[in-house]
Structure formats: structure tokens, C-alpha cells
């Protein structure tokens, strides 16, 4: 092992120590936010509601988190992974940003230079996002009365349909074969069993599982 | 209008708490940035390349950051500005936040993420589910990143190339999962159109408007090669559809 490799190995070990420490601390801070807000307002989280909600969310998002970790960590490197997973917007921003920087720098996978560019890129991207949003939020504060006005209420009450309409189109045109059966089945359930309409969080699990099974089947047949 | 709830989720104290958490994570980014920059110089990298990595990343991030800011606007009406600011500055993404908030609100007995039904008590539970539910990737890093990266780096490069050439199902699994999620939500909006579902046309109409706006964006991105729109397509489609909801509500 030459001096450069030895230095880089020690550097990565120090990033692992720093990354673990800061991620543990960051997670504690993030988890403490709802509790602090609750303390200030003299309310506490509903334990049963939390467990019920977490079971539904975890069933969907823990596998997604594991897949994202396994796929993205090698692309991001050590420092880039620690930063990306705590700063978020991984797929839509960090990955394209890192790939762009590595392309410009002309580094190749496996080189220490590649990982260093990745960490610099993720750190810069996160700092810029934070600054842009800070400026935006400062500008939004005076607009607060407008944002909370009665006239805009239908807009905010329909933010979820707006998201899934847009997202649905994006994903459905990506793979229409995969979308047909879950969409028809979920529509039939909601039309013939109207009680399920307000239980979409329950429907998400069979719908997601069905799409996964169909996806696997189509993938194996080479039709995806 | 649920004024008391909106005041609580937009209180100055909440802004202060969020500022402190964001300050910590930003400081963490600066530390990683300086350490990597110094390490780059130490292994003989050109200062110009390192500086270029910083400037190119900063410019590359500007447009998507503006789109994230639009997401903060979209979320702020139901979850308040400070929490939306926190979630979209760090850790979260617009798709995740709304879906999880909707799941959590139903788990605690609300019909959905409606301002009229929200209270600060329900907000605290929803916020906790949103926070803990997204920490999977963070926990994977804390417990497994070192081992995983060591394993990846010890692989011969020929093997890596072989793996890269045949994508695994893992890369399609997330798309399949999201198709399932979207199907469940769209199905529920269609169900609401019928008398048994309450005959509420608004959610379906908003979803259709958002899909139509997204279709136009996708057309411009794919067919007219306007790649820069990619950063804005989701947030802008949502805001257009939400605007239509306001107009329809006023007209009808």
C-alpha cells in the first residue's frame, strides 16, 4: 500500500467516525423537534397513533431506504453517503449533482479523487439548498397571512391529490404495463367498497406489493 | 379556518428550533467540505479542480433548490412553514413528506391531511411518524456503511463492470413501489366521484390537472429537449393544479 492509499484509508476512517457521530447527533435533534413543539404547546404524541402510523410507513419506506442505501452509497462514497442521507433529496438532487461534478473533474470510480469530489459536491449542494430556502422562508414570512387565507384553503387541502396526479403520470408513462392492474384493482375496491376511500394508507400496502410482484414477473420475462 | 392550529405550527419558537437544527446540519456540511478539500490537496489534486467541483455543484443546485422552495410553499399550508422548511432543507423530499403525512393522519383517525381537522396534538404525532419513518437511510449509514463500503472497495473492478452491465431488479423495485402507491391514491379519488364515496369531484379534478400539467412538462423535457424544466416539473405541476382548485372553488 503506497502513502496515498494509506492516507486515504485513514482519511476515510476519520470520515466514518465523524459521520457516525454527527448522524447520531443529527437524528437525535430531528427526533426531538416534534417533542419540543409538543412540550411548548403542552401536548404529547399519541403513542397508539404513532405505532399504527409507523407500521404502515415503515412497511413501505424501510425497504425503499435499504434499496436506496445499497444502490446510492457506492455512487456517493463515504463522506457523500453520510451527508446525502441526512440532508435528503438524494435521488432528485444529490446523485445528479455528484455525477455532474465527477464528470467535470474527470475522475473514475474506485479512485480516492472520485470520492473526494463526491463529498465536496454533496456538501456544497446541501449548503446552497439550505441558503436558498432560508432566503425563501424569510420572504415567505410576511406572506403568511395570505398563505393561511380562507381563499387558498382548497389548494392546500388538495395538495396530496396534486402530488399523486403529477407523480402518477410520471410513473405510469414510465411503465404503463405495470400500472394497469394495480390502478384498475384499486379503483374497483374504492368504487365498490367506499369505506376504503379514507383508508388509502391501508390500501398502499397491497397495492405496492402487487406492483412489486408484477414488476418482478415482468422483469424476469424481460418486459419491463 | 383552523387559526389556532396554524398559529401554533407557525410560532416564532418553532422557527427558532428549526433554525438551530439546520445550523447544526449546515455546520456538519462545512466540516466535511473542509476536510475533503484538505485531503484532496494532500493527495495531490489540483486546487483548480477542487474549486471547480464547488462552483459547479453550487450552480447545479440553484435551480433544483428553487423547486424545493416551491415544495415548501405547497407543504406550508397544512404543516406550517417551519416544519416544511426543516423537512425540505434536510432529510426529506416532497414525495415522501406528503405521502407519510397522509398515512399518519389516517392512522390517528383523521380523514386525511385537512387543515380543518388538524390540531397541534395530531401535528406532533404526524411529525414524529414523518421523522422516524425517514431515518432508515441514516440508520443504514450509521450501522452498515463502513462494512458495506469496505466490501464494495475490495471487489475487483472487472466484477464491478460485469455487475453494472446487467441491472438488478432493485433498480426497478422503487419505481414499482411508487406505481403501487400512486394507483392506490388515484383509485381513491375515482372512488370519491361516485355517490357512495361522497360525490366529491375536487380531488380527482386536481389530480387530473396535475397530471395534465406534468404531461406538458414531460413533453417539453423529452421531445423539445428542455432538460432544465426537469427540476421544476413536479412542484410546478402541483402548484398549477392547486391554483385550479382555488379558481374552481371561487367559481362554483
GROMACS .gro file of C-alpha atoms in nm:
model
  476
    1UNK     CA    1   0.000   0.000   0.000
    2UNK     CA    2   0.153   0.335  -0.103
    3UNK     CA    3   0.146   0.659   0.101
    4UNK     CA    4  -0.152   0.798  -0.089
    5UNK     CA    5  -0.365   0.486  -0.028
    6UNK     CA    6  -0.260   0.475   0.336
    7UNK     CA    7  -0.352   0.841   0.385
    8UNK     CA    8  -0.684   0.794   0.209
    9UNK     CA    9  -0.768   0.490   0.419
   10UNK     CA   10  -0.701   0.687   0.739
   11UNK     CA   11  -0.899   0.979   0.599
   12UNK     CA   12  -1.197   0.752   0.527
   13UNK     CA   13  -1.176   0.602   0.877
   14UNK     CA   14  -1.191   0.954   1.022
   15UNK     CA   15  -1.494   1.030   0.800
   16UNK     CA   16  -1.666   0.715   0.929
   17UNK     CA   17  -1.611   0.826   1.290
   18UNK     CA   18  -1.722   1.181   1.220
   19UNK     CA   19  -2.014   1.065   1.004
   20UNK     CA   20  -2.148   0.824   1.265
   21UNK     CA   21  -2.115   1.079   1.544
   22UNK     CA   22  -2.283   1.361   1.352
   23UNK     CA   23  -2.558   1.136   1.214
   24UNK     CA   24  -2.644   1.009   1.562
   25UNK     CA   25  -2.650   1.366   1.693
   26UNK     CA   26  -2.845   1.491   1.390
   27UNK     CA   27  -3.104   1.210   1.431
   28UNK     CA   28  -3.148   1.298   1.799
   29UNK     CA   29  -3.203   1.665   1.706
   30UNK     CA   30  -3.453   1.576   1.432
   31UNK     CA   31  -3.649   1.338   1.658
   32UNK     CA   32  -3.653   1.596   1.937
   33UNK     CA   33  -3.828   1.858   1.717
   34UNK     CA   34  -4.183   1.709   1.745
   35UNK     CA   35  -4.132   1.653   2.119
   36UNK     CA   36  -4.014   2.014   2.175
   37UNK     CA   37  -4.310   2.150   1.979
   38UNK     CA   38  -4.535   1.925   2.187
   39UNK     CA   39  -4.378   2.045   2.514
   40UNK     CA   40  -4.420   2.410   2.418
   41UNK     CA   41  -4.786   2.350   2.336
   42UNK     CA   42  -4.838   2.111   2.631
   43UNK     CA   43  -4.935   1.813   2.417
   44UNK     CA   44  -4.764   1.480   2.362
   45UNK     CA   45  -4.763   1.242   2.065
   46UNK     CA   46  -5.040   0.983   2.056
   47UNK     CA   47  -4.848   0.657   2.121
   48UNK     CA   48  -5.102   0.421   1.964
   49UNK     CA   49  -5.145   0.651   1.662
   50UNK     CA   50  -4.767   0.674   1.623
   51UNK     CA   51  -4.720   0.294   1.629
   52UNK     CA   52  -5.006   0.242   1.384
   53UNK     CA   53  -4.872   0.514   1.152
   54UNK     CA   54  -4.512   0.396   1.179
   55UNK     CA   55  -4.607   0.033   1.099
   56UNK     CA   56  -4.775   0.150   0.777
   57UNK     CA   57  -4.496   0.393   0.684
   58UNK     CA   58  -4.216   0.153   0.781
   59UNK     CA   59  -4.356  -0.131   0.571
   60UNK     CA   60  -4.325   0.087   0.263
   61UNK     CA   61  -4.026   0.308   0.335
   62UNK     CA   62  -3.783   0.083   0.523
   63UNK     CA   63  -3.736  -0.145   0.216
   64UNK     CA   64  -3.711   0.170  -0.004
   65UNK     CA   65  -3.444   0.312   0.232
   66UNK     CA   66  -3.244  -0.015   0.220
   67UNK     CA   67  -3.260  -0.031  -0.161
   68UNK     CA   68  -3.157   0.336  -0.189
   69UNK     CA   69  -2.870   0.281   0.054
   70UNK     CA   70  -2.741  -0.023  -0.137
   71UNK     CA   71  -2.772   0.148  -0.478
   72UNK     CA   72  -2.656   0.501  -0.394
   73UNK     CA   73  -2.382   0.452  -0.133
   74UNK     CA   74  -2.127   0.317  -0.386
   75UNK     CA   75  -2.201   0.617  -0.612
   76UNK     CA   76  -2.167   0.870  -0.330
   77UNK     CA   77  -1.866   0.730  -0.145
   78UNK     CA   78  -1.811   0.752   0.231
   79UNK     CA   79  -1.842   1.126   0.302
   80UNK     CA   80  -2.104   1.176   0.030
   81UNK     CA   81  -2.324   0.900   0.178
   82UNK     CA   82  -2.316   1.031   0.534
   83UNK     CA   83  -2.408   1.379   0.413
   84UNK     CA   84  -2.664   1.276   0.150
   85UNK     CA   85  -2.872   1.053   0.374
   86UNK     CA   86  -2.907   1.321   0.644
   87UNK     CA   87  -2.956   1.613   0.404
   88UNK     CA   88  -3.216   1.436   0.184
   89UNK     CA   89  -3.327   1.496  -0.175
   90UNK     CA   90  -3.089   1.213  -0.270
   91UNK     CA   91  -3.242   1.091  -0.597
   92UNK     CA   92  -3.362   1.424  -0.730
   93UNK     CA   93  -3.059   1.635  -0.645
   94UNK     CA   94  -2.752   1.481  -0.477
   95UNK     CA   95  -2.694   1.197  -0.724
   96UNK     CA   96  -2.719   1.413  -1.042
   97UNK     CA   97  -2.507   1.683  -0.876
   98UNK     CA   98  -2.232   1.436  -0.780
   99UNK     CA   99  -2.232   1.274  -1.124
  100UNK     CA  100  -2.204   1.617  -1.288
  101UNK     CA  101  -1.906   1.716  -1.067
  102UNK     CA  102  -1.729   1.384  -1.120
  103UNK     CA  103  -1.782   1.423  -1.493
  104UNK     CA  104  -1.636   1.775  -1.490
  105UNK     CA  105  -1.342   1.669  -1.271
  106UNK     CA  106  -1.281   1.365  -1.494
  107UNK     CA  107  -1.240   1.119  -1.207
  108UNK     CA  108  -1.322   0.747  -1.228
  109UNK     CA  109  -1.488   0.510  -0.978
  110UNK     CA  110  -1.252   0.350  -0.729
  111UNK     CA  111  -1.010   0.647  -0.719
  112UNK     CA  112  -0.971   0.848  -0.394
  113UNK     CA  113  -1.018   1.163  -0.608
  114UNK     CA  114  -1.361   1.036  -0.712
  115UNK     CA  115  -1.478   1.011  -0.351
  116UNK     CA  116  -1.332   1.349  -0.255
  117UNK     CA  117  -1.514   1.522  -0.542
  118UNK     CA  118  -1.833   1.344  -0.436
  119UNK     CA  119  -1.812   1.466  -0.075
  120UNK     CA  120  -1.727   1.822  -0.181
  121UNK     CA  121  -2.017   1.817  -0.425
  122UNK     CA  122  -2.277   1.688  -0.175
  123UNK     CA  123  -2.160   1.930   0.098
  124UNK     CA  124  -2.172   2.231  -0.138
  125UNK     CA  125  -2.510   2.128  -0.276
  126UNK     CA  126  -2.658   2.093   0.074
  127UNK     CA  127  -2.521   2.431   0.186
  128UNK     CA  128  -2.659   2.605  -0.126
  129UNK     CA  129  -3.003   2.443  -0.083
  130UNK     CA  130  -3.017   2.549   0.281
  131UNK     CA  131  -2.923   2.908   0.191
  132UNK     CA  132  -3.174   2.932  -0.096
  133UNK     CA  133  -3.454   2.800   0.126
  134UNK     CA  134  -3.355   3.033   0.413
  135UNK     CA  135  -3.389   3.331   0.178
  136UNK     CA  136  -3.720   3.193   0.050
  137UNK     CA  137  -3.856   3.136   0.400
  138UNK     CA  138  -3.757   3.490   0.506
  139UNK     CA  139  -3.952   3.620   0.206
  140UNK     CA  140  -4.244   3.387   0.288
  141UNK     CA  141  -4.290   3.504   0.648
  142UNK     CA  142  -4.462   3.833   0.553
  143UNK     CA  143  -4.682   3.632   0.315
  144UNK     CA  144  -4.802   3.409   0.600
  145UNK     CA  145  -5.147   3.576   0.630
  146UNK     CA  146  -5.201   3.526   0.256
  147UNK     CA  147  -5.088   3.162   0.271
  148UNK     CA  148  -5.330   3.094   0.559
  149UNK     CA  149  -5.624   3.273   0.399
  150UNK     CA  150  -5.960   3.103   0.352
  151UNK     CA  151  -5.941   3.152  -0.027
  152UNK     CA  152  -5.629   2.935  -0.055
  153UNK     CA  153  -5.767   2.658   0.167
  154UNK     CA  154  -5.890   2.436  -0.124
  155UNK     CA  155  -5.538   2.449  -0.266
  156UNK     CA  156  -5.371   2.320   0.050
  157UNK     CA  157  -5.647   2.069   0.122
  158UNK     CA  158  -5.579   1.916  -0.220
  159UNK     CA  159  -5.201   1.912  -0.205
  160UNK     CA  160  -5.196   1.528  -0.183
  161UNK     CA  161  -5.414   1.474  -0.497
  162UNK     CA  162  -5.192   1.731  -0.675
  163UNK     CA  163  -4.881   1.533  -0.582
  164UNK     CA  164  -5.015   1.193  -0.682
  165UNK     CA  165  -5.171   1.322  -1.004
  166UNK     CA  166  -4.835   1.460  -1.117
  167UNK     CA  167  -4.630   1.172  -0.980
  168UNK     CA  168  -4.879   0.914  -1.113
  169UNK     CA  169  -4.848   1.047  -1.467
  170UNK     CA  170  -4.468   1.044  -1.444
  171UNK     CA  171  -4.452   0.686  -1.320
  172UNK     CA  172  -4.742   0.548  -1.524
  173UNK     CA  173  -4.593   0.663  -1.856
  174UNK     CA  174  -4.259   0.521  -1.745
  175UNK     CA  175  -4.411   0.174  -1.717
  176UNK     CA  176  -4.776   0.157  -1.831
  177UNK     CA  177  -4.779  -0.226  -1.831
  178UNK     CA  178  -4.703  -0.225  -1.463
  179UNK     CA  179  -4.962   0.041  -1.379
  180UNK     CA  180  -5.280  -0.101  -1.536
  181UNK     CA  181  -5.363  -0.387  -1.298
  182UNK     CA  182  -5.297  -0.203  -0.966
  183UNK     CA  183  -5.487   0.105  -1.089
  184UNK     CA  184  -5.792  -0.093  -1.208
  185UNK     CA  185  -5.797  -0.306  -0.893
  186UNK     CA  186  -5.761  -0.012  -0.652
  187UNK     CA  187  -6.030   0.183  -0.840
  188UNK     CA  188  -6.266  -0.117  -0.823
  189UNK     CA  189  -6.206  -0.154  -0.448
  190UNK     CA  190  -6.276   0.216  -0.384
  191UNK     CA  191  -6.587   0.221  -0.607
  192UNK     CA  192  -6.743  -0.098  -0.469
  193UNK     CA  193  -6.620  -0.063  -0.110
  194UNK     CA  194  -6.646   0.315  -0.044
  195UNK     CA  195  -6.538   0.259   0.317
  196UNK     CA  196  -6.185   0.201   0.188
  197UNK     CA  197  -6.159   0.550   0.035
  198UNK     CA  198  -6.049   0.706   0.362
  199UNK     CA  199  -5.819   0.411   0.429
  200UNK     CA  200  -5.572   0.472   0.147
  201UNK     CA  201  -5.290   0.417   0.395
  202UNK     CA  202  -5.413   0.057   0.428
  203UNK     CA  203  -5.458   0.017   0.051
  204UNK     CA  204  -5.100   0.130  -0.013
  205UNK     CA  205  -4.959  -0.195   0.118
  206UNK     CA  206  -5.144  -0.446  -0.108
  207UNK     CA  207  -5.117  -0.203  -0.400
  208UNK     CA  208  -4.740  -0.161  -0.353
  209UNK     CA  209  -4.692  -0.535  -0.303
  210UNK     CA  210  -4.898  -0.616  -0.614
  211UNK     CA  211  -4.695  -0.369  -0.823
  212UNK     CA  212  -4.372  -0.520  -0.689
  213UNK     CA  213  -4.480  -0.877  -0.771
  214UNK     CA  214  -4.599  -0.774  -1.119
  215UNK     CA  215  -4.277  -0.578  -1.168
  216UNK     CA  216  -4.067  -0.880  -1.071
  217UNK     CA  217  -4.267  -1.102  -1.306
  218UNK     CA  218  -4.227  -0.857  -1.598
  219UNK     CA  219  -3.857  -0.808  -1.513
  220UNK     CA  220  -3.796  -1.183  -1.523
  221UNK     CA  221  -3.975  -1.203  -1.859
  222UNK     CA  222  -3.761  -0.911  -1.984
  223UNK     CA  223  -4.070  -0.697  -2.049
  224UNK     CA  224  -4.006  -0.413  -1.805
  225UNK     CA  225  -6.038   2.827   0.929
  226UNK     CA  226  -5.832   2.647   1.194
  227UNK     CA  227  -5.649   2.962   1.310
  228UNK     CA  228  -5.526   2.824   1.642
  229UNK     CA  229  -5.357   2.526   1.473
  230UNK     CA  230  -5.197   2.744   1.205
  231UNK     CA  231  -5.066   2.987   1.468
  232UNK     CA  232  -4.910   2.702   1.670
  233UNK     CA  233  -4.734   2.544   1.370
  234UNK     CA  234  -4.602   2.885   1.262
  235UNK     CA  235  -4.492   3.009   1.605
  236UNK     CA  236  -4.163   3.203   1.642
  237UNK     CA  237  -4.033   2.938   1.885
  238UNK     CA  238  -4.081   2.669   1.617
  239UNK     CA  239  -3.878   2.883   1.374
  240UNK     CA  240  -3.601   2.905   1.634
  241UNK     CA  241  -3.590   2.527   1.695
  242UNK     CA  242  -3.575   2.458   1.321
  243UNK     CA  243  -3.301   2.722   1.273
  244UNK     CA  244  -3.085   2.551   1.536
  245UNK     CA  245  -3.124   2.204   1.384
  246UNK     CA  246  -3.048   2.339   1.036
  247UNK     CA  247  -2.746   2.528   1.171
  248UNK     CA  248  -2.606   2.202   1.310
  249UNK     CA  249  -2.651   2.012   0.982
  250UNK     CA  250  -2.506   2.301   0.780
  251UNK     CA  251  -2.205   2.308   1.012
  252UNK     CA  252  -2.164   1.935   0.952
  253UNK     CA  253  -2.159   2.003   0.576
  254UNK     CA  254  -1.889   2.269   0.618
  255UNK     CA  255  -1.673   2.032   0.826
  256UNK     CA  256  -1.699   1.756   0.562
  257UNK     CA  257  -1.630   2.011   0.289
  258UNK     CA  258  -1.312   2.148   0.453
  259UNK     CA  259  -1.184   1.803   0.548
  260UNK     CA  260  -1.230   1.670   0.195
  261UNK     CA  261  -1.082   1.980   0.036
  262UNK     CA  262  -0.770   1.949   0.254
  263UNK     CA  263  -0.747   1.574   0.187
  264UNK     CA  264  -0.776   1.643  -0.188
  265UNK     CA  265  -0.481   1.883  -0.173
  266UNK     CA  266  -0.283   1.636   0.036
  267UNK     CA  267  -0.319   1.354  -0.221
  268UNK     CA  268  -0.206   1.592  -0.494
  269UNK     CA  269  -0.531   1.702  -0.654
  270UNK     CA  270  -0.524   2.028  -0.847
  271UNK     CA  271  -0.669   2.320  -0.648
  272UNK     CA  272  -0.850   2.434  -0.964
  273UNK     CA  273  -1.036   2.101  -0.993
  274UNK     CA  274  -1.144   2.116  -0.628
  275UNK     CA  275  -1.265   2.475  -0.665
  276UNK     CA  276  -1.443   2.381  -0.986
  277UNK     CA  277  -1.622   2.098  -0.802
  278UNK     CA  278  -1.751   2.356  -0.552
  279UNK     CA  279  -1.862   2.612  -0.810
  280UNK     CA  280  -2.020   2.356  -1.045
  281UNK     CA  281  -2.210   2.194  -0.758
  282UNK     CA  282  -2.333   2.533  -0.635
  283UNK     CA  283  -2.458   2.639  -0.978
  284UNK     CA  284  -2.605   2.294  -1.050
  285UNK     CA  285  -2.800   2.308  -0.721
  286UNK     CA  286  -2.950   2.655  -0.764
  287UNK     CA  287  -3.244   2.559  -0.990
  288UNK     CA  288  -3.346   2.241  -0.806
  289UNK     CA  289  -3.328   2.440  -0.479
  290UNK     CA  290  -3.581   2.687  -0.615
  291UNK     CA  291  -3.806   2.390  -0.696
  292UNK     CA  292  -3.764   2.262  -0.338
  293UNK     CA  293  -3.864   2.609  -0.220
  294UNK     CA  294  -4.188   2.576  -0.420
  295UNK     CA  295  -4.238   2.246  -0.234
  296UNK     CA  296  -4.205   2.435   0.096
  297UNK     CA  297  -4.484   2.669  -0.024
  298UNK     CA  298  -4.702   2.367  -0.115
  299UNK     CA  299  -4.650   2.198   0.225
  300UNK     CA  300  -4.668   2.511   0.440
  301UNK     CA  301  -5.046   2.549   0.423
  302UNK     CA  302  -5.104   2.221   0.607
  303UNK     CA  303  -4.787   2.161   0.812
  304UNK     CA  304  -4.679   2.521   0.870
  305UNK     CA  305  -4.372   2.700   0.733
  306UNK     CA  306  -4.108   2.595   0.994
  307UNK     CA  307  -4.169   2.219   0.971
  308UNK     CA  308  -4.190   2.229   0.588
  309UNK     CA  309  -3.870   2.433   0.588
  310UNK     CA  310  -3.694   2.174   0.807
  311UNK     CA  311  -3.815   1.870   0.616
  312UNK     CA  312  -3.730   2.000   0.270
  313UNK     CA  313  -3.398   2.166   0.364
  314UNK     CA  314  -3.266   1.843   0.513
  315UNK     CA  315  -3.356   1.473   0.513
  316UNK     CA  316  -3.688   1.482   0.325
  317UNK     CA  317  -3.826   1.506  -0.024
  318UNK     CA  318  -4.165   1.638  -0.131
  319UNK     CA  319  -4.300   1.298  -0.242
  320UNK     CA  320  -4.214   1.136   0.089
  321UNK     CA  321  -4.342   1.412   0.314
  322UNK     CA  322  -4.695   1.432   0.179
  323UNK     CA  323  -4.746   1.058   0.149
  324UNK     CA  324  -4.627   0.990   0.502
  325UNK     CA  325  -4.819   1.283   0.647
  326UNK     CA  326  -5.133   1.147   0.479
  327UNK     CA  327  -5.071   0.791   0.611
  328UNK     CA  328  -5.001   0.921   0.962
  329UNK     CA  329  -5.308   1.146   0.965
  330UNK     CA  330  -5.531   0.849   0.877
  331UNK     CA  331  -5.357   0.633   1.139
  332UNK     CA  332  -5.462   0.880   1.409
  333UNK     CA  333  -5.821   0.884   1.291
  334UNK     CA  334  -5.837   1.189   1.061
  335UNK     CA  335  -5.987   1.155   0.713
  336UNK     CA  336  -5.668   1.297   0.567
  337UNK     CA  337  -5.435   1.592   0.572
  338UNK     CA  338  -5.706   1.857   0.606
  339UNK     CA  339  -5.635   2.182   0.789
  340UNK     CA  340  -5.987   2.188   0.937
  341UNK     CA  341  -5.930   1.856   1.117
  342UNK     CA  342  -5.574   1.922   1.235
  343UNK     CA  343  -5.478   2.007   1.590
  344UNK     CA  344  -5.134   2.062   1.740
  345UNK     CA  345  -5.170   1.721   1.911
  346UNK     CA  346  -5.228   1.545   1.580
  347UNK     CA  347  -4.948   1.750   1.421
  348UNK     CA  348  -4.696   1.631   1.682
  349UNK     CA  349  -4.784   1.265   1.616
  350UNK     CA  350  -4.774   1.312   1.237
  351UNK     CA  351  -4.439   1.495   1.262
  352UNK     CA  352  -4.294   1.211   1.472
  353UNK     CA  353  -4.405   0.943   1.222
  354UNK     CA  354  -4.260   1.153   0.937
  355UNK     CA  355  -3.929   1.195   1.121
  356UNK     CA  356  -3.873   0.838   1.236
  357UNK     CA  357  -4.010   0.688   0.914
  358UNK     CA  358  -3.743   0.859   0.703
  359UNK     CA  359  -3.444   0.772   0.917
  360UNK     CA  360  -3.397   0.427   0.754
  361UNK     CA  361  -3.121   0.551   0.524
  362UNK     CA  362  -2.949   0.734   0.812
  363UNK     CA  363  -2.954   0.420   1.030
  364UNK     CA  364  -2.817   0.213   0.739
  365UNK     CA  365  -2.524   0.460   0.720
  366UNK     CA  366  -2.462   0.457   1.096
  367UNK     CA  367  -2.461   0.077   1.125
  368UNK     CA  368  -2.359  -0.063   0.787
  369UNK     CA  369  -2.182   0.196   0.569
  370UNK     CA  370  -1.827   0.114   0.682
  371UNK     CA  371  -1.871  -0.259   0.629
  372UNK     CA  372  -2.057  -0.211   0.300
  373UNK     CA  373  -1.801   0.030   0.153
  374UNK     CA  374  -1.514  -0.196   0.257
  375UNK     CA  375  -1.683  -0.483   0.075
  376UNK     CA  376  -1.753  -0.270  -0.234
  377UNK     CA  377  -1.398  -0.134  -0.249
  378UNK     CA  378  -1.242  -0.478  -0.215
  379UNK     CA  379  -1.427  -0.606  -0.526
  380UNK     CA  380  -1.213  -0.646  -0.837
  381UNK     CA  381  -1.306  -0.381  -1.091
  382UNK     CA  382  -1.383  -0.643  -1.359
  383UNK     CA  383  -1.657  -0.780  -1.136
  384UNK     CA  384  -1.797  -0.433  -1.089
  385UNK     CA  385  -1.814  -0.378  -1.462
  386UNK     CA  386  -1.989  -0.713  -1.503
  387UNK     CA  387  -2.247  -0.615  -1.240
  388UNK     CA  388  -2.305  -0.272  -1.391
  389UNK     CA  389  -2.384  -0.417  -1.732
  390UNK     CA  390  -2.687  -0.615  -1.607
  391UNK     CA  391  -2.913  -0.406  -1.383
  392UNK     CA  392  -3.076  -0.594  -1.098
  393UNK     CA  393  -3.445  -0.582  -1.009
  394UNK     CA  394  -3.351  -0.349  -0.720
  395UNK     CA  395  -3.328  -0.054  -0.958
  396UNK     CA  396  -3.688  -0.120  -1.078
  397UNK     CA  397  -3.828  -0.203  -0.734
  398UNK     CA  398  -3.861   0.161  -0.623
  399UNK     CA  399  -4.045   0.252  -0.947
  400UNK     CA  400  -4.279  -0.046  -0.900
  401UNK     CA  401  -4.345   0.052  -0.538
  402UNK     CA  402  -4.428   0.411  -0.636
  403UNK     CA  403  -4.662   0.292  -0.913
  404UNK     CA  404  -4.846   0.092  -0.646
  405UNK     CA  405  -4.870   0.399  -0.418
  406UNK     CA  406  -4.999   0.623  -0.698
  407UNK     CA  407  -5.253   0.358  -0.806
  408UNK     CA  408  -5.400   0.343  -0.453
  409UNK     CA  409  -5.436   0.722  -0.428
  410UNK     CA  410  -5.575   0.772  -0.781
  411UNK     CA  411  -5.817   0.482  -0.721
  412UNK     CA  412  -5.945   0.655  -0.407
  413UNK     CA  413  -6.001   0.983  -0.597
  414UNK     CA  414  -6.204   0.796  -0.861
  415UNK     CA  415  -6.400   0.625  -0.581
  416UNK     CA  416  -6.486   0.967  -0.435
  417UNK     CA  417  -6.656   1.067  -0.763
  418UNK     CA  418  -6.940   0.818  -0.701
  419UNK     CA  419  -7.234   0.887  -0.466
  420UNK     CA  420  -7.115   0.608  -0.230
  421UNK     CA  421  -6.780   0.784  -0.198
  422UNK     CA  422  -6.937   1.121  -0.123
  423UNK     CA  423  -6.953   1.258  -0.478
  424UNK     CA  424  -6.651   1.482  -0.417
  425UNK     CA  425  -6.508   1.578  -0.756
  426UNK     CA  426  -6.233   1.812  -0.637
  427UNK     CA  427  -5.953   1.559  -0.554
  428UNK     CA  428  -5.990   1.379  -0.888
  429UNK     CA  429  -6.008   1.706  -1.079
  430UNK     CA  430  -5.694   1.835  -0.904
  431UNK     CA  431  -5.512   1.506  -0.974
  432UNK     CA  432  -5.612   1.522  -1.344
  433UNK     CA  433  -5.495   1.886  -1.369
  434UNK     CA  434  -5.163   1.798  -1.207
  435UNK     CA  435  -5.125   1.501  -1.444
  436UNK     CA  436  -5.208   1.721  -1.745
  437UNK     CA  437  -4.951   1.982  -1.636
  438UNK     CA  438  -4.694   1.708  -1.580
  439UNK     CA  439  -4.769   1.567  -1.927
  440UNK     CA  440  -4.692   1.906  -2.082
  441UNK     CA  441  -4.367   1.928  -1.882
  442UNK     CA  442  -4.269   1.573  -1.982
  443UNK     CA  443  -4.341   1.657  -2.348
  444UNK     CA  444  -4.120   1.968  -2.330
  445UNK     CA  445  -3.844   1.779  -2.148
  446UNK     CA  446  -3.844   1.464  -2.364
  447UNK     CA  447  -3.948   1.592  -2.707
  448UNK     CA  448  -3.826   1.952  -2.701
  449UNK     CA  449  -3.512   1.871  -2.502
  450UNK     CA  450  -3.585   2.140  -2.239
  451UNK     CA  451  -3.396   1.949  -1.970
  452UNK     CA  452  -3.383   2.242  -1.727
  453UNK     CA  453  -3.759   2.202  -1.670
  454UNK     CA  454  -3.694   1.864  -1.510
  455UNK     CA  455  -3.612   2.034  -1.180
  456UNK     CA  456  -3.943   2.217  -1.169
  457UNK     CA  457  -4.190   1.977  -1.326
  458UNK     CA  458  -4.323   1.816  -1.006
  459UNK     CA  459  -4.355   2.124  -0.785
  460UNK     CA  460  -4.485   2.342  -1.071
  461UNK     CA  461  -4.746   2.081  -1.178
  462UNK     CA  462  -4.867   2.062  -0.818
  463UNK     CA  463  -4.892   2.440  -0.779
  464UNK     CA  464  -5.080   2.473  -1.112
  465UNK     CA  465  -5.334   2.209  -1.002
  466UNK     CA  466  -5.367   2.369  -0.657
  467UNK     CA  467  -5.430   2.704  -0.829
  468UNK     CA  468  -5.707   2.541  -1.036
  469UNK     CA  469  -5.865   2.413  -0.710
  470UNK     CA  470  -5.880   2.771  -0.578
  471UNK     CA  471  -6.032   2.904  -0.901
  472UNK     CA  472  -6.291   2.622  -0.924
  473UNK     CA  473  -6.387   2.677  -0.561
  474UNK     CA  474  -6.442   3.051  -0.623
  475UNK     CA  475  -6.637   2.996  -0.948
  476UNK     CA  476  -6.859   2.718  -0.812
   0.00000   0.00000   0.00000
